mmCIF file of C-alpha atoms and ligand atoms in Angstrom:
data_model
loop_
_atom_site.group_PDB
_atom_site.id
_atom_site.type_symbol
_atom_site.label_atom_id
_atom_site.label_comp_id
_atom_site.label_asym_id
_atom_site.label_seq_id
_atom_site.Cartn_x
_atom_site.Cartn_y
_atom_site.Cartn_z
ATOM 1 C CA UNK A 1 87.638 -22.697 -29.154
ATOM 2 C CA UNK A 2 87.119 -26.112 -27.661
ATOM 3 C CA UNK A 3 90.547 -27.649 -27.309
ATOM 4 C CA UNK A 4 89.335 -31.155 -28.115
ATOM 5 C CA UNK A 5 87.622 -30.329 -31.398
ATOM 6 C CA UNK A 6 88.360 -33.167 -33.867
ATOM 7 C CA UNK A 7 89.363 -30.495 -36.401
ATOM 8 C CA UNK A 8 92.710 -30.300 -34.664
ATOM 9 C CA UNK A 9 95.413 -28.859 -36.827
ATOM 10 C CA UNK A 10 98.101 -30.954 -38.428
ATOM 11 C CA UNK A 11 100.641 -28.714 -36.662
ATOM 12 C CA UNK A 12 99.421 -29.840 -33.269
ATOM 13 C CA UNK A 13 99.646 -33.515 -34.234
ATOM 14 C CA UNK A 14 103.132 -32.975 -35.569
ATOM 15 C CA UNK A 15 104.194 -31.328 -32.282
ATOM 16 C CA UNK A 16 102.904 -34.368 -30.397
ATOM 17 C CA UNK A 17 104.717 -36.701 -32.764
ATOM 18 C CA UNK A 18 107.965 -34.748 -32.451
ATOM 19 C CA UNK A 19 107.743 -34.828 -28.670
ATOM 20 C CA UNK A 20 107.033 -38.577 -28.734
ATOM 21 C CA UNK A 21 109.984 -39.151 -31.042
ATOM 22 C CA UNK A 22 112.239 -37.213 -28.724
ATOM 23 C CA UNK A 23 111.078 -38.573 -25.367
ATOM 24 C CA UNK A 24 109.337 -41.843 -26.215
ATOM 25 C CA UNK A 25 105.924 -42.939 -24.979
ATOM 26 C CA UNK A 26 103.910 -43.033 -22.770
ATOM 27 C CA UNK A 27 104.302 -39.280 -22.581
ATOM 28 C CA UNK A 28 102.260 -36.478 -21.074
ATOM 29 C CA UNK A 29 102.474 -33.425 -23.311
ATOM 30 C CA UNK A 30 101.396 -30.090 -21.826
ATOM 31 C CA UNK A 31 100.714 -27.047 -23.961
ATOM 32 C CA UNK A 32 101.547 -23.815 -22.140
ATOM 33 C CA UNK A 33 99.439 -21.746 -24.528
ATOM 34 C CA UNK A 34 96.247 -23.424 -23.410
ATOM 35 C CA UNK A 35 97.035 -22.881 -19.718
ATOM 36 C CA UNK A 36 97.696 -19.207 -20.437
ATOM 37 C CA UNK A 37 94.462 -18.883 -22.406
ATOM 38 C CA UNK A 38 92.377 -20.494 -19.671
ATOM 39 C CA UNK A 39 93.932 -18.453 -16.890
ATOM 40 C CA UNK A 40 93.441 -15.139 -18.691
ATOM 41 C CA UNK A 41 89.911 -16.051 -19.671
ATOM 42 C CA UNK A 42 88.913 -16.885 -16.114
ATOM 43 C CA UNK A 43 90.631 -13.882 -14.538
ATOM 44 C CA UNK A 44 88.958 -11.582 -17.084
ATOM 45 C CA UNK A 45 85.349 -12.572 -16.373
ATOM 46 C CA UNK A 46 85.475 -11.678 -12.675
ATOM 47 C CA UNK A 47 85.589 -7.944 -11.974
ATOM 48 C CA UNK A 48 85.510 -8.093 -8.162
ATOM 49 C CA UNK A 49 88.598 -6.097 -7.182
ATOM 50 C CA UNK A 50 90.303 -8.313 -4.579
ATOM 51 C CA UNK A 51 90.336 -11.505 -6.623
ATOM 52 C CA UNK A 52 92.890 -14.263 -6.022
ATOM 53 C CA UNK A 53 93.153 -17.378 -8.166
ATOM 54 C CA UNK A 54 94.832 -20.134 -6.178
ATOM 55 C CA UNK A 55 95.862 -22.888 -8.565
ATOM 56 C CA UNK A 56 95.096 -26.329 -7.052
ATOM 57 C CA UNK A 57 98.503 -27.974 -7.286
ATOM 58 C CA UNK A 58 96.954 -31.445 -6.961
ATOM 59 C CA UNK A 59 95.619 -31.135 -10.505
ATOM 60 C CA UNK A 60 99.064 -30.790 -12.033
ATOM 61 C CA UNK A 61 102.351 -30.123 -10.286
ATOM 62 C CA UNK A 62 104.604 -29.905 -13.324
ATOM 63 C CA UNK A 63 107.288 -27.330 -12.394
ATOM 64 C CA UNK A 64 107.059 -25.471 -15.698
ATOM 65 C CA UNK A 65 103.298 -25.152 -15.493
ATOM 66 C CA UNK A 66 103.528 -24.021 -11.867
ATOM 67 C CA UNK A 67 106.065 -21.360 -12.847
ATOM 68 C CA UNK A 68 103.876 -20.285 -15.756
ATOM 69 C CA UNK A 69 100.802 -19.958 -13.532
ATOM 70 C CA UNK A 70 102.794 -17.956 -11.029
ATOM 71 C CA UNK A 71 103.956 -15.597 -13.795
ATOM 72 C CA UNK A 72 100.349 -15.227 -14.925
ATOM 73 C CA UNK A 73 99.417 -14.069 -11.431
ATOM 74 C CA UNK A 74 98.122 -17.205 -9.711
ATOM 75 C CA UNK A 75 98.692 -18.183 -6.097
ATOM 76 C CA UNK A 76 98.846 -21.833 -5.033
ATOM 77 C CA UNK A 77 96.404 -24.091 -3.177
ATOM 78 C CA UNK A 78 98.027 -27.073 -1.501
ATOM 79 C CA UNK A 79 96.960 -30.116 0.495
ATOM 80 C CA UNK A 80 100.218 -31.548 1.793
ATOM 81 C CA UNK A 81 103.712 -30.503 2.853
ATOM 82 C CA UNK A 82 104.920 -32.079 -0.402
ATOM 83 C CA UNK A 83 102.711 -29.786 -2.481
ATOM 84 C CA UNK A 84 103.897 -26.796 -0.457
ATOM 85 C CA UNK A 85 107.487 -27.775 -1.272
ATOM 86 C CA UNK A 86 106.662 -28.057 -4.982
ATOM 87 C CA UNK A 87 104.937 -24.668 -4.961
ATOM 88 C CA UNK A 88 107.889 -23.046 -3.214
ATOM 89 C CA UNK A 89 110.350 -24.652 -5.584
ATOM 90 C CA UNK A 90 108.358 -23.126 -8.454
ATOM 91 C CA UNK A 91 108.774 -19.691 -6.866
ATOM 92 C CA UNK A 92 105.531 -19.140 -4.948
ATOM 93 C CA UNK A 93 106.238 -17.232 -1.740
ATOM 94 C CA UNK A 94 104.758 -18.401 1.585
ATOM 95 C CA UNK A 95 102.184 -15.631 1.363
ATOM 96 C CA UNK A 96 101.020 -16.959 -1.992
ATOM 97 C CA UNK A 97 100.359 -20.446 -0.657
ATOM 98 C CA UNK A 98 97.174 -21.646 1.014
ATOM 99 C CA UNK A 99 96.717 -25.024 2.679
ATOM 100 C CA UNK A 100 93.605 -27.122 3.326
ATOM 101 C CA UNK A 101 93.566 -30.817 4.190
ATOM 102 C CA UNK A 102 91.284 -33.182 6.076
ATOM 103 C CA UNK A 103 92.845 -35.614 8.526
ATOM 104 C CA UNK A 104 96.382 -34.281 8.262
ATOM 105 C CA UNK A 105 98.819 -35.728 10.804
ATOM 106 C CA UNK A 106 100.420 -33.615 13.537
ATOM 107 C CA UNK A 107 103.671 -33.854 11.563
ATOM 108 C CA UNK A 108 101.851 -32.395 8.525
ATOM 109 C CA UNK A 109 100.236 -29.630 10.576
ATOM 110 C CA UNK A 110 103.606 -28.725 12.108
ATOM 111 C CA UNK A 111 105.191 -28.645 8.654
ATOM 112 C CA UNK A 112 102.432 -26.310 7.467
ATOM 113 C CA UNK A 113 102.989 -24.044 10.469
ATOM 114 C CA UNK A 114 106.710 -23.875 9.658
ATOM 115 C CA UNK A 115 106.107 -23.344 5.933
ATOM 116 C CA UNK A 116 104.113 -20.128 6.181
ATOM 117 C CA UNK A 117 101.025 -19.100 4.238
ATOM 118 C CA UNK A 118 97.289 -19.207 4.778
ATOM 119 C CA UNK A 119 95.746 -22.146 6.578
ATOM 120 C CA UNK A 120 92.142 -23.326 6.319
ATOM 121 C CA UNK A 121 91.340 -25.642 9.223
ATOM 122 C CA UNK A 122 89.204 -28.589 8.185
ATOM 123 C CA UNK A 123 87.929 -29.529 11.670
ATOM 124 C CA UNK A 124 87.525 -28.000 15.099
ATOM 125 C CA UNK A 125 90.475 -30.150 16.180
ATOM 126 C CA UNK A 126 92.687 -28.652 13.455
ATOM 127 C CA UNK A 127 91.386 -25.200 14.272
ATOM 128 C CA UNK A 128 92.478 -25.534 17.880
ATOM 129 C CA UNK A 129 95.837 -26.998 16.812
ATOM 130 C CA UNK A 130 96.511 -24.032 14.549
ATOM 131 C CA UNK A 131 94.971 -21.362 16.805
ATOM 132 C CA UNK A 132 97.336 -22.455 19.553
ATOM 133 C CA UNK A 133 100.504 -22.504 17.449
ATOM 134 C CA UNK A 134 100.127 -20.381 14.338
ATOM 135 C CA UNK A 135 101.699 -16.908 14.602
ATOM 136 C CA UNK A 136 98.906 -14.291 14.780
ATOM 137 C CA UNK A 137 99.969 -12.539 11.591
ATOM 138 C CA UNK A 138 99.268 -15.745 9.632
ATOM 139 C CA UNK A 139 95.750 -15.928 8.159
ATOM 140 C CA UNK A 140 93.673 -18.712 9.726
ATOM 141 C CA UNK A 141 90.372 -19.714 8.180
ATOM 142 C CA UNK A 142 87.945 -22.545 8.550
ATOM 143 C CA UNK A 143 86.483 -24.855 5.924
ATOM 144 C CA UNK A 144 82.708 -25.116 6.052
ATOM 145 C CA UNK A 145 80.460 -27.807 4.625
ATOM 146 C CA UNK A 146 77.266 -26.002 3.664
ATOM 147 C CA UNK A 147 75.617 -29.232 2.494
ATOM 148 C CA UNK A 148 75.822 -28.282 -1.175
ATOM 149 C CA UNK A 149 77.655 -30.626 -3.531
ATOM 150 C CA UNK A 150 78.453 -30.797 -7.234
ATOM 151 C CA UNK A 151 80.734 -32.683 -9.564
ATOM 152 C CA UNK A 152 81.152 -35.405 -12.141
ATOM 153 C CA UNK A 153 81.174 -38.399 -9.761
ATOM 154 C CA UNK A 154 80.211 -39.094 -6.167
ATOM 155 C CA UNK A 155 83.884 -39.573 -5.252
ATOM 156 C CA UNK A 156 84.576 -35.911 -5.974
ATOM 157 C CA UNK A 157 81.496 -34.303 -4.401
ATOM 158 C CA UNK A 158 82.713 -32.701 -1.229
ATOM 159 C CA UNK A 159 79.606 -31.127 0.304
ATOM 160 C CA UNK A 160 76.738 -32.823 2.125
ATOM 161 C CA UNK A 161 76.207 -35.105 5.118
ATOM 162 C CA UNK A 162 78.477 -37.929 3.914
ATOM 163 C CA UNK A 163 81.439 -35.711 3.093
ATOM 164 C CA UNK A 164 84.439 -35.873 5.418
ATOM 165 C CA UNK A 165 85.330 -32.237 4.710
ATOM 166 C CA UNK A 166 84.833 -29.117 6.770
ATOM 167 C CA UNK A 167 82.798 -28.177 9.816
ATOM 168 C CA UNK A 168 79.026 -27.812 9.900
ATOM 169 C CA UNK A 169 77.618 -24.248 9.879
ATOM 170 C CA UNK A 170 76.019 -25.045 13.254
ATOM 171 C CA UNK A 171 79.552 -25.243 14.699
ATOM 172 C CA UNK A 172 80.496 -21.673 13.856
ATOM 173 C CA UNK A 173 79.972 -20.568 17.436
ATOM 174 C CA UNK A 174 82.380 -23.284 18.645
ATOM 175 C CA UNK A 175 84.908 -22.238 16.014
ATOM 176 C CA UNK A 176 84.763 -18.617 17.166
ATOM 177 C CA UNK A 177 85.088 -19.665 20.794
ATOM 178 C CA UNK A 178 88.163 -21.781 20.016
ATOM 179 C CA UNK A 179 89.847 -18.933 18.148
ATOM 180 C CA UNK A 180 89.001 -16.465 20.933
ATOM 181 C CA UNK A 181 90.494 -18.824 23.531
ATOM 182 C CA UNK A 182 93.861 -18.217 21.864
ATOM 183 C CA UNK A 183 93.299 -14.506 21.468
ATOM 184 C CA UNK A 184 92.622 -14.536 17.778
ATOM 185 C CA UNK A 185 89.783 -14.273 15.299
ATOM 186 C CA UNK A 186 88.883 -16.381 12.305
ATOM 187 C CA UNK A 187 90.237 -14.625 9.228
ATOM 188 C CA UNK A 188 88.424 -16.462 6.478
ATOM 189 C CA UNK A 189 85.859 -19.026 5.444
ATOM 190 C CA UNK A 190 86.503 -21.693 2.840
ATOM 191 C CA UNK A 191 84.500 -24.277 0.963
ATOM 192 C CA UNK A 192 84.877 -26.557 -2.024
ATOM 193 C CA UNK A 193 81.704 -28.244 -3.260
ATOM 194 C CA UNK A 194 83.236 -30.694 -5.713
ATOM 195 C CA UNK A 195 84.983 -31.053 -9.022
ATOM 196 C CA UNK A 196 83.981 -30.577 -12.662
ATOM 197 C CA UNK A 197 80.862 -28.523 -12.018
ATOM 198 C CA UNK A 198 79.359 -27.113 -15.215
ATOM 199 C CA UNK A 199 76.457 -25.198 -13.723
ATOM 200 C CA UNK A 200 77.072 -21.494 -12.858
ATOM 201 C CA UNK A 201 73.882 -21.135 -10.739
ATOM 202 C CA UNK A 202 75.074 -23.993 -8.508
ATOM 203 C CA UNK A 203 78.290 -22.061 -7.786
ATOM 204 C CA UNK A 204 76.270 -18.963 -6.998
ATOM 205 C CA UNK A 205 73.994 -20.936 -4.690
ATOM 206 C CA UNK A 206 76.987 -22.386 -2.840
ATOM 207 C CA UNK A 207 78.571 -18.924 -2.641
ATOM 208 C CA UNK A 208 75.428 -17.423 -1.158
ATOM 209 C CA UNK A 209 75.269 -20.229 1.420
ATOM 210 C CA UNK A 210 78.863 -19.652 2.533
ATOM 211 C CA UNK A 211 78.422 -15.883 2.524
ATOM 212 C CA UNK A 212 75.393 -16.371 4.782
ATOM 213 C CA UNK A 213 77.682 -18.160 7.229
ATOM 214 C CA UNK A 214 80.325 -15.454 6.743
ATOM 215 C CA UNK A 215 77.851 -12.944 8.191
ATOM 216 C CA UNK A 216 78.088 -14.768 11.526
ATOM 217 C CA UNK A 217 81.754 -13.774 11.791
ATOM 218 C CA UNK A 218 83.229 -10.377 12.478
ATOM 219 C CA UNK A 219 84.822 -8.764 9.464
ATOM 220 C CA UNK A 220 86.614 -11.507 7.507
ATOM 221 C CA UNK A 221 89.848 -11.016 5.652
ATOM 222 C CA UNK A 222 88.881 -13.486 2.904
ATOM 223 C CA UNK A 223 86.222 -15.792 1.519
ATOM 224 C CA UNK A 224 87.449 -18.780 -0.480
ATOM 225 C CA UNK A 225 85.015 -20.784 -2.585
ATOM 226 C CA UNK A 226 87.413 -23.539 -3.654
ATOM 227 C CA UNK A 227 87.652 -24.919 -7.166
ATOM 228 C CA UNK A 228 85.422 -27.126 -9.256
ATOM 229 C CA UNK A 229 85.036 -25.200 -12.538
ATOM 230 C CA UNK A 230 84.302 -27.861 -15.126
ATOM 231 C CA UNK A 231 85.479 -28.414 -18.674
ATOM 232 C CA UNK A 232 84.106 -30.402 -21.616
ATOM 233 C CA UNK A 233 85.582 -33.876 -22.067
ATOM 234 C CA UNK A 234 83.466 -35.024 -25.011
ATOM 235 C CA UNK A 235 83.459 -33.458 -28.464
ATOM 236 C CA UNK A 236 80.499 -31.123 -28.739
ATOM 237 C CA UNK A 237 79.875 -30.960 -24.986
ATOM 238 C CA UNK A 238 79.019 -27.364 -24.054
ATOM 239 C CA UNK A 239 81.642 -25.350 -22.180
ATOM 240 C CA UNK A 240 80.995 -23.938 -18.741
ATOM 241 C CA UNK A 241 79.503 -20.516 -19.432
ATOM 242 C CA UNK A 242 82.211 -18.510 -17.721
ATOM 243 C CA UNK A 243 81.000 -15.036 -18.711
ATOM 244 C CA UNK A 244 77.748 -15.983 -16.963
ATOM 245 C CA UNK A 245 79.710 -17.444 -14.056
ATOM 246 C CA UNK A 246 81.729 -14.217 -13.772
ATOM 247 C CA UNK A 247 78.564 -12.108 -13.686
ATOM 248 C CA UNK A 248 76.978 -14.317 -11.027
ATOM 249 C CA UNK A 249 80.147 -14.180 -8.921
ATOM 250 C CA UNK A 250 80.317 -10.378 -9.181
ATOM 251 C CA UNK A 251 76.625 -10.001 -8.395
ATOM 252 C CA UNK A 252 76.802 -12.357 -5.423
ATOM 253 C CA UNK A 253 79.832 -10.557 -4.010
ATOM 254 C CA UNK A 254 78.270 -7.126 -4.626
ATOM 255 C CA UNK A 255 75.195 -8.182 -2.622
ATOM 256 C CA UNK A 256 77.434 -9.384 0.205
ATOM 257 C CA UNK A 257 79.503 -6.190 0.257
ATOM 258 C CA UNK A 258 76.294 -4.174 0.339
ATOM 259 C CA UNK A 259 74.834 -6.086 3.237
ATOM 260 C CA UNK A 260 78.002 -6.730 5.252
ATOM 261 C CA UNK A 261 79.550 -3.307 4.652
ATOM 262 C CA UNK A 262 83.068 -4.518 3.891
ATOM 263 C CA UNK A 263 84.958 -6.055 1.007
ATOM 264 C CA UNK A 264 86.837 -9.264 1.814
ATOM 265 C CA UNK A 265 89.475 -10.782 -0.469
ATOM 266 C CA UNK A 266 87.841 -13.270 -2.827
ATOM 267 C CA UNK A 267 89.602 -16.550 -3.605
ATOM 268 C CA UNK A 268 88.912 -19.451 -5.936
ATOM 269 C CA UNK A 269 90.988 -22.612 -6.251
ATOM 270 C CA UNK A 270 90.623 -23.901 -9.805
ATOM 271 C CA UNK A 271 92.732 -26.877 -10.810
ATOM 272 C CA UNK A 272 91.104 -28.731 -13.690
ATOM 273 C CA UNK A 273 89.852 -25.635 -15.495
ATOM 274 C CA UNK A 274 93.359 -24.254 -15.957
ATOM 275 C CA UNK A 275 95.242 -27.383 -16.999
ATOM 276 C CA UNK A 276 93.005 -30.272 -18.101
ATOM 277 C CA UNK A 277 92.675 -29.226 -21.726
ATOM 278 C CA UNK A 278 96.381 -28.422 -21.956
ATOM 279 C CA UNK A 279 97.378 -32.046 -21.444
ATOM 280 C CA UNK A 280 97.486 -35.021 -23.783
ATOM 281 C CA UNK A 281 98.723 -38.474 -22.879
ATOM 282 C CA UNK A 282 100.492 -39.807 -25.958
ATOM 283 C CA UNK A 283 100.676 -43.588 -26.082
ATOM 284 C CA UNK A 284 101.811 -46.118 -28.689
ATOM 285 C CA UNK A 285 99.718 -48.915 -30.100
ATOM 286 C CA UNK A 286 101.383 -52.170 -29.067
ATOM 287 C CA UNK A 287 98.809 -54.813 -29.967
ATOM 288 C CA UNK A 288 95.677 -55.362 -32.006
ATOM 289 C CA UNK A 289 93.371 -58.224 -31.109
ATOM 290 C CA UNK A 290 90.150 -59.263 -32.792
ATOM 291 C CA UNK A 291 87.933 -61.579 -30.768
ATOM 292 C CA UNK A 292 84.484 -62.857 -31.779
ATOM 293 C CA UNK A 293 83.121 -60.066 -29.557
ATOM 294 C CA UNK A 294 85.355 -57.051 -29.809
ATOM 295 C CA UNK A 295 88.373 -55.408 -31.342
ATOM 296 C CA UNK A 296 90.990 -54.499 -28.768
ATOM 297 C CA UNK A 297 93.698 -51.947 -29.389
ATOM 298 C CA UNK A 298 96.487 -52.407 -26.850
ATOM 299 C CA UNK A 299 98.658 -49.477 -25.797
ATOM 300 C CA UNK A 300 101.866 -49.026 -23.799
ATOM 301 C CA UNK A 301 100.162 -47.217 -20.897
ATOM 302 C CA UNK A 302 97.397 -48.025 -18.444
ATOM 303 C CA UNK A 303 95.419 -46.861 -15.454
ATOM 304 C CA UNK A 304 98.691 -46.562 -13.568
ATOM 305 C CA UNK A 305 99.313 -43.508 -15.761
ATOM 306 C CA UNK A 306 95.795 -42.176 -16.306
ATOM 307 C CA UNK A 307 93.450 -43.451 -13.616
ATOM 308 C CA UNK A 308 90.356 -41.388 -14.379
ATOM 309 C CA UNK A 309 88.586 -43.813 -16.779
ATOM 310 C CA UNK A 310 89.067 -46.775 -14.406
ATOM 311 C CA UNK A 311 88.346 -44.820 -11.230
ATOM 312 C CA UNK A 312 85.413 -42.645 -12.252
ATOM 313 C CA UNK A 313 84.356 -44.109 -15.598
ATOM 314 C CA UNK A 314 85.562 -40.807 -17.091
ATOM 315 C CA UNK A 315 85.492 -40.170 -20.805
ATOM 316 C CA UNK A 316 88.751 -39.057 -22.443
ATOM 317 C CA UNK A 317 88.614 -38.413 -26.143
ATOM 318 C CA UNK A 318 91.165 -40.413 -28.172
ATOM 319 C CA UNK A 319 92.569 -39.556 -31.585
ATOM 320 C CA UNK A 320 95.016 -41.371 -33.803
ATOM 321 C CA UNK A 321 97.786 -38.807 -34.286
ATOM 322 C CA UNK A 322 99.661 -41.041 -36.747
ATOM 323 C CA UNK A 323 96.695 -41.815 -38.972
ATOM 324 C CA UNK A 324 94.064 -39.132 -38.351
ATOM 325 C CA UNK A 325 92.366 -39.662 -41.692
ATOM 326 C CA UNK A 326 92.199 -43.446 -41.416
ATOM 327 C CA UNK A 327 88.786 -45.087 -41.680
ATOM 328 C CA UNK A 328 87.007 -45.139 -38.328
ATOM 329 C CA UNK A 329 86.796 -48.517 -36.615
ATOM 330 C CA UNK A 330 84.936 -49.333 -33.448
ATOM 331 C CA UNK A 331 87.583 -50.430 -30.954
ATOM 332 C CA UNK A 332 88.215 -50.846 -27.244
ATOM 333 C CA UNK A 333 91.455 -49.172 -26.215
ATOM 334 C CA UNK A 334 93.025 -51.124 -23.371
ATOM 335 C CA UNK A 335 96.223 -50.662 -21.386
ATOM 336 C CA UNK A 336 99.062 -52.926 -20.284
ATOM 337 C CA UNK A 337 98.100 -53.247 -16.603
ATOM 338 C CA UNK A 338 97.111 -56.746 -15.533
ATOM 339 C CA UNK A 339 93.499 -55.969 -14.687
ATOM 340 C CA UNK A 340 90.512 -56.154 -17.005
ATOM 341 C CA UNK A 341 89.328 -52.729 -15.804
ATOM 342 C CA UNK A 342 92.354 -51.196 -17.495
ATOM 343 C CA UNK A 343 90.419 -49.713 -20.394
ATOM 344 C CA UNK A 344 90.716 -46.147 -21.724
ATOM 345 C CA UNK A 345 87.767 -46.323 -24.127
ATOM 346 C CA UNK A 346 85.069 -48.908 -24.818
ATOM 347 C CA UNK A 347 83.713 -49.571 -28.303
ATOM 348 C CA UNK A 348 84.763 -46.184 -29.606
ATOM 349 C CA UNK A 349 85.276 -45.116 -33.217
ATOM 350 C CA UNK A 350 88.985 -44.526 -33.843
ATOM 351 C CA UNK A 351 90.779 -43.810 -37.112
ATOM 352 C CA UNK A 352 92.304 -47.148 -38.232
ATOM 353 C CA UNK A 353 94.903 -47.878 -35.565
ATOM 354 C CA UNK A 354 98.038 -49.764 -36.593
ATOM 355 C CA UNK A 355 100.831 -51.173 -34.420
ATOM 356 C CA UNK A 356 103.234 -48.322 -33.615
ATOM 357 C CA UNK A 357 100.672 -45.557 -34.173
ATOM 358 C CA UNK A 358 100.592 -42.751 -31.642
ATOM 359 C CA UNK A 359 97.250 -42.225 -29.909
ATOM 360 C CA UNK A 360 96.461 -38.889 -28.285
ATOM 361 C CA UNK A 361 94.396 -39.315 -25.117
ATOM 362 C CA UNK A 362 92.941 -35.868 -24.613
ATOM 363 C CA UNK A 363 92.038 -33.602 -21.732
ATOM 364 C CA UNK A 364 94.521 -35.399 -19.522
ATOM 365 C CA UNK A 365 96.289 -32.365 -18.060
ATOM 366 C CA UNK A 366 94.409 -32.452 -14.743
ATOM 367 C CA UNK A 367 94.569 -35.398 -12.345
ATOM 368 C CA UNK A 368 96.469 -37.477 -14.890
ATOM 369 C CA UNK A 369 100.165 -37.363 -14.086
ATOM 370 C CA UNK A 370 99.517 -36.366 -10.457
ATOM 371 C CA UNK A 371 97.464 -39.539 -9.895
ATOM 372 C CA UNK A 372 99.918 -41.844 -11.661
ATOM 373 C CA UNK A 373 101.467 -44.736 -9.770
ATOM 374 C CA UNK A 374 104.124 -47.374 -10.337
ATOM 375 C CA UNK A 375 101.606 -50.237 -10.097
ATOM 376 C CA UNK A 376 102.854 -53.334 -11.912
ATOM 377 C CA UNK A 377 106.379 -51.956 -11.335
ATOM 378 C CA UNK A 378 106.032 -49.710 -14.371
ATOM 379 C CA UNK A 379 107.884 -46.399 -14.456
ATOM 380 C CA UNK A 380 105.994 -43.135 -14.169
ATOM 381 C CA UNK A 381 105.078 -41.538 -17.514
ATOM 382 C CA UNK A 382 107.476 -39.141 -19.217
ATOM 383 C CA UNK A 383 106.591 -35.481 -19.614
ATOM 384 C CA UNK A 384 107.160 -32.765 -22.213
ATOM 385 C CA UNK A 385 105.994 -29.154 -22.170
ATOM 386 C CA UNK A 386 105.333 -27.443 -25.498
ATOM 387 C CA UNK A 387 104.588 -23.816 -26.268
HETATM 388 N N1 LLP B 1 90.231 -26.908 -3.674
HETATM 389 C C1 LLP B 1 90.048 -28.012 -2.925
HETATM 390 C C2 LLP B 1 89.954 -27.887 -1.480
HETATM 391 C C3 LLP B 1 89.944 -29.267 -3.543
HETATM 392 O O1 LLP B 1 89.739 -30.354 -2.800
HETATM 393 C C4 LLP B 1 90.056 -29.369 -4.952
HETATM 394 C C5 LLP B 1 89.977 -30.655 -5.623
HETATM 395 C C6 LLP B 1 90.270 -28.187 -5.677
HETATM 396 C C7 LLP B 1 90.342 -26.976 -5.008
HETATM 397 C C8 LLP B 1 90.410 -28.168 -7.178
HETATM 398 O O2 LLP B 1 89.291 -28.656 -7.819
HETATM 399 P P1 LLP B 1 89.127 -28.523 -9.392
HETATM 400 O O3 LLP B 1 89.050 -27.061 -9.741
HETATM 401 O O4 LLP B 1 90.290 -29.176 -10.034
HETATM 402 O O5 LLP B 1 87.856 -29.232 -9.686
HETATM 403 N N2 LLP B 1 90.795 -36.702 -9.097
HETATM 404 C C9 LLP B 1 89.508 -36.153 -9.437
HETATM 405 C C10 LLP B 1 89.331 -34.739 -8.941
HETATM 406 C C11 LLP B 1 89.534 -34.607 -7.459
HETATM 407 C C12 LLP B 1 89.428 -33.184 -6.965
HETATM 408 C C13 LLP B 1 89.841 -33.085 -5.552
HETATM 409 N N3 LLP B 1 89.802 -31.761 -5.013
HETATM 410 C C14 LLP B 1 89.310 -36.248 -10.954
HETATM 411 O O6 LLP B 1 90.212 -36.704 -11.645
HETATM 412 O O7 LLP B 1 88.251 -35.890 -11.469
#
């Protein structure tokens, strides 16, 4: 089922309304059932035996969701000492935490060394830093930019010549030499091509490219293909075909195992796929303005609480939870931040909004709350988790 289908049940709206009554708005509401569904679905389509799903904490670091994902069997992917702390607080052990970050400071790198877990060096400089200091029993990998990119916006495409991430495949020899200088080998290769990719063959192509590079190393402990699995944001948009994705992943890995003669651990780092559809930002209608040009519906939130529309032009479906059967009107839903770019939806049909109505801004569970700021000296949004 597509979580954002307009045929949402009355029960779901009433849960949102109850939560809003209890906590007030603006409020992020996360539904644990959807996270569970997505995790199980993804884990089930990949049959490769040594599979690890590292949840990308940057997508959503809500403690209850982190604990839930851990219970479901996920590990954690982190990009800062702060995210490592959050993952540990949620119960992930050092061994279950992987770290990758471009341009981290020495203080960050030292914190990562102290924290434990797997480290994927983003540059030859980082590789040397870690190779010199990281205890030998700790897995040390290297992030590679194979020149393949995907994603919903150029800001989130992380492969190719303009991307700051990873080392070039032509530098593999240098990477091996650096590791050897400190008496160790490279344990894994890592890549992440971008975010919200909806095309299974593109994943397979990127996998094959990285696995080609993997052949230049001695036996690796792991291969990590990052995250990027996309989800539908618009009603009717097709879902990522994950059974097909699973088959392609299994086939690609089987070919590698055949050729290389060993079976490395296989890791993915999905963020959005597991949590985006589980999250709704519930806001209240605070103003209604008709100009000669447009009808504006004002709400008590803004891009300080959900940045994606302003930052990437992203579509988030909006429903009127208080008046779902109201007659559709074409409106522009705008926030309370003092910038004209603070718009959640432009000229969109919405069931007759009235002052005080609760609007459900959908598919906001990934990169919503985690990207929120206190711009305009507004508080951070409130949060409720429902089951
Ligand atoms: N692994 C690495 C190394 C990453 O950089 C990312 C995301 C992920 C995994 C998880 O990617 P996902 O499965 O969620 O696509 N703020 C943007 C998305 C930025 C993604 C950054 N890296 C947005 O709201 O669309």
